[in-house]
């Protein structure tokens, strides 16, 4: 996956290519105010999206609450709430796009992905953005995974677990 680090996302910024050596320092660069962007090809053109920092995640949540008119998420069915999440996310992380997209934003300064009539397209762009976020998380996240502790085998201790409801559960547990 190819991505770039830029000085704060500005719709007119040139994209700076990230070298292999710089990838190790992505976390520090994000903390210092840079943004990470990538190009994604969709059925309706190529878009530049940015990796959402925690600030962006909060903004997405605020947009979702605004679109719900302040009502709790439980007041909505799952489908419209998912559409709200997708549109709010895309509104925050899409930096630029093809000519039709830029023309729509120019004609309507308050343009939102809620205006896009093609549900499948919004899903496609959101899935590609989610894949980018997952890849970036692997790069900036901890590389070591916790190891699963093996459960040792030992003699069953029925007396310790009562009436038999939990028979076998104490197997492998050492008494301390």
Short mmCIF file of C-alpha atoms in Angstrom, two decimals, residues 77-175:
data_model
loop_
_atom_site.label_atom_id
_atom_site.label_comp_id
_atom_site.label_asym_id
_atom_site.label_seq_id
_atom_site.Cartn_x
_atom_site.Cartn_y
_atom_site.Cartn_z
CA UNK A 77 -32.53 1.66 13.15
CA UNK A 78 -29.16 0.09 12.41
CA UNK A 79 -29.26 0.77 8.67
CA UNK A 80 -29.75 4.57 8.77
CA UNK A 81 -27.23 4.82 11.59
CA UNK A 82 -24.69 2.90 9.47
CA UNK A 83 -25.37 5.25 6.53
CA UNK A 84 -24.85 8.18 8.91
CA UNK A 85 -21.52 6.70 10.03
CA UNK A 86 -20.34 6.13 6.44
CA UNK A 87 -21.33 9.59 5.21
CA UNK A 88 -19.93 11.36 8.29
CA UNK A 89 -16.66 9.46 7.99
CA UNK A 90 -16.28 10.23 4.29
CA UNK A 91 -17.14 13.89 4.92
CA UNK A 92 -14.15 14.10 7.28
CA UNK A 93 -11.49 11.95 5.58
CA UNK A 94 -11.96 12.61 1.85
CA UNK A 95 -9.45 15.27 0.83
CA UNK A 96 -10.15 15.46 -2.90
CA UNK A 97 -11.67 13.51 -5.74
CA UNK A 98 -12.51 13.42 -9.42
CA UNK A 99 -13.96 16.36 -11.38
CA UNK A 100 -17.62 15.53 -10.60
CA UNK A 101 -16.84 15.49 -6.87
CA UNK A 102 -14.88 18.77 -6.92
CA UNK A 103 -17.65 20.42 -8.98
CA UNK A 104 -20.26 19.30 -6.43
CA UNK A 105 -18.20 20.71 -3.57
CA UNK A 106 -17.66 23.96 -5.42
CA UNK A 107 -21.39 24.32 -6.17
CA UNK A 108 -22.31 23.43 -2.57
CA UNK A 109 -19.77 24.46 0.10
CA UNK A 110 -21.71 22.31 2.59
CA UNK A 111 -21.51 19.24 0.36
CA UNK A 112 -21.88 15.95 2.20
CA UNK A 113 -21.69 12.36 1.07
CA UNK A 114 -25.34 12.28 2.14
CA UNK A 115 -25.98 13.96 -1.24
CA UNK A 116 -24.51 10.98 -3.15
CA UNK A 117 -27.42 8.87 -4.44
CA UNK A 118 -25.37 5.70 -5.00
CA UNK A 119 -25.29 3.68 -1.78
CA UNK A 120 -22.96 1.06 -3.32
CA UNK A 121 -20.43 3.75 -4.24
CA UNK A 122 -20.40 5.21 -0.72
CA UNK A 123 -19.91 1.66 0.64
CA UNK A 124 -17.08 1.05 -1.84
CA UNK A 125 -15.22 4.25 -0.89
CA UNK A 126 -15.81 3.63 2.82
CA UNK A 127 -14.46 0.06 2.57
CA UNK A 128 -11.32 1.28 0.80
CA UNK A 129 -10.88 3.98 3.45
CA UNK A 130 -11.34 1.36 6.18
CA UNK A 131 -8.71 -0.88 4.56
CA UNK A 132 -6.30 2.09 4.47
CA UNK A 133 -6.98 2.83 8.14
CA UNK A 134 -6.35 -0.82 9.05
CA UNK A 135 -3.05 -0.88 7.13
CA UNK A 136 -1.91 2.37 8.77
CA UNK A 137 -2.86 1.05 12.18
CA UNK A 138 -0.59 -1.94 11.57
CA UNK A 139 2.27 0.42 10.72
CA UNK A 140 1.86 2.78 13.67
CA UNK A 141 0.49 0.29 16.20
CA UNK A 142 2.39 -2.07 18.43
CA UNK A 143 4.08 -4.80 16.47
CA UNK A 144 4.16 -7.41 19.21
CA UNK A 145 1.04 -9.39 19.87
CA UNK A 146 0.25 -10.82 23.32
CA UNK A 147 1.01 -14.49 23.55
CA UNK A 148 -1.74 -16.87 24.53
CA UNK A 149 -0.96 -18.67 27.77
CA UNK A 150 -1.33 -22.45 27.49
CA UNK A 151 -3.73 -24.07 29.91
CA UNK A 152 -2.00 -26.94 31.70
CA UNK A 153 -3.81 -30.27 32.01
CA UNK A 154 -4.47 -31.56 35.51
CA UNK A 155 -6.87 -33.77 37.40
CA UNK A 156 -10.54 -32.73 37.54
CA UNK A 157 -11.59 -31.14 40.83
CA UNK A 158 -15.37 -31.67 41.01
CA UNK A 159 -15.59 -30.84 44.71
CA UNK A 160 -14.30 -27.33 44.08
CA UNK A 161 -16.97 -26.48 41.50
CA UNK A 162 -20.13 -27.70 43.20
CA UNK A 163 -23.11 -29.59 41.76
CA UNK A 164 -21.62 -30.63 38.42
CA UNK A 165 -22.81 -27.63 36.40
CA UNK A 166 -19.21 -26.62 35.87
CA UNK A 167 -17.74 -30.11 35.59
CA UNK A 168 -14.51 -30.09 33.63
CA UNK A 169 -13.96 -26.35 33.85
CA UNK A 170 -11.39 -26.64 36.57
CA UNK A 171 -9.35 -29.04 34.46
CA UNK A 172 -6.03 -27.52 33.67
CA UNK A 173 -6.16 -25.05 36.52
CA UNK A 174 -3.48 -25.29 39.14
CA UNK A 175 -4.34 -24.67 42.78
#
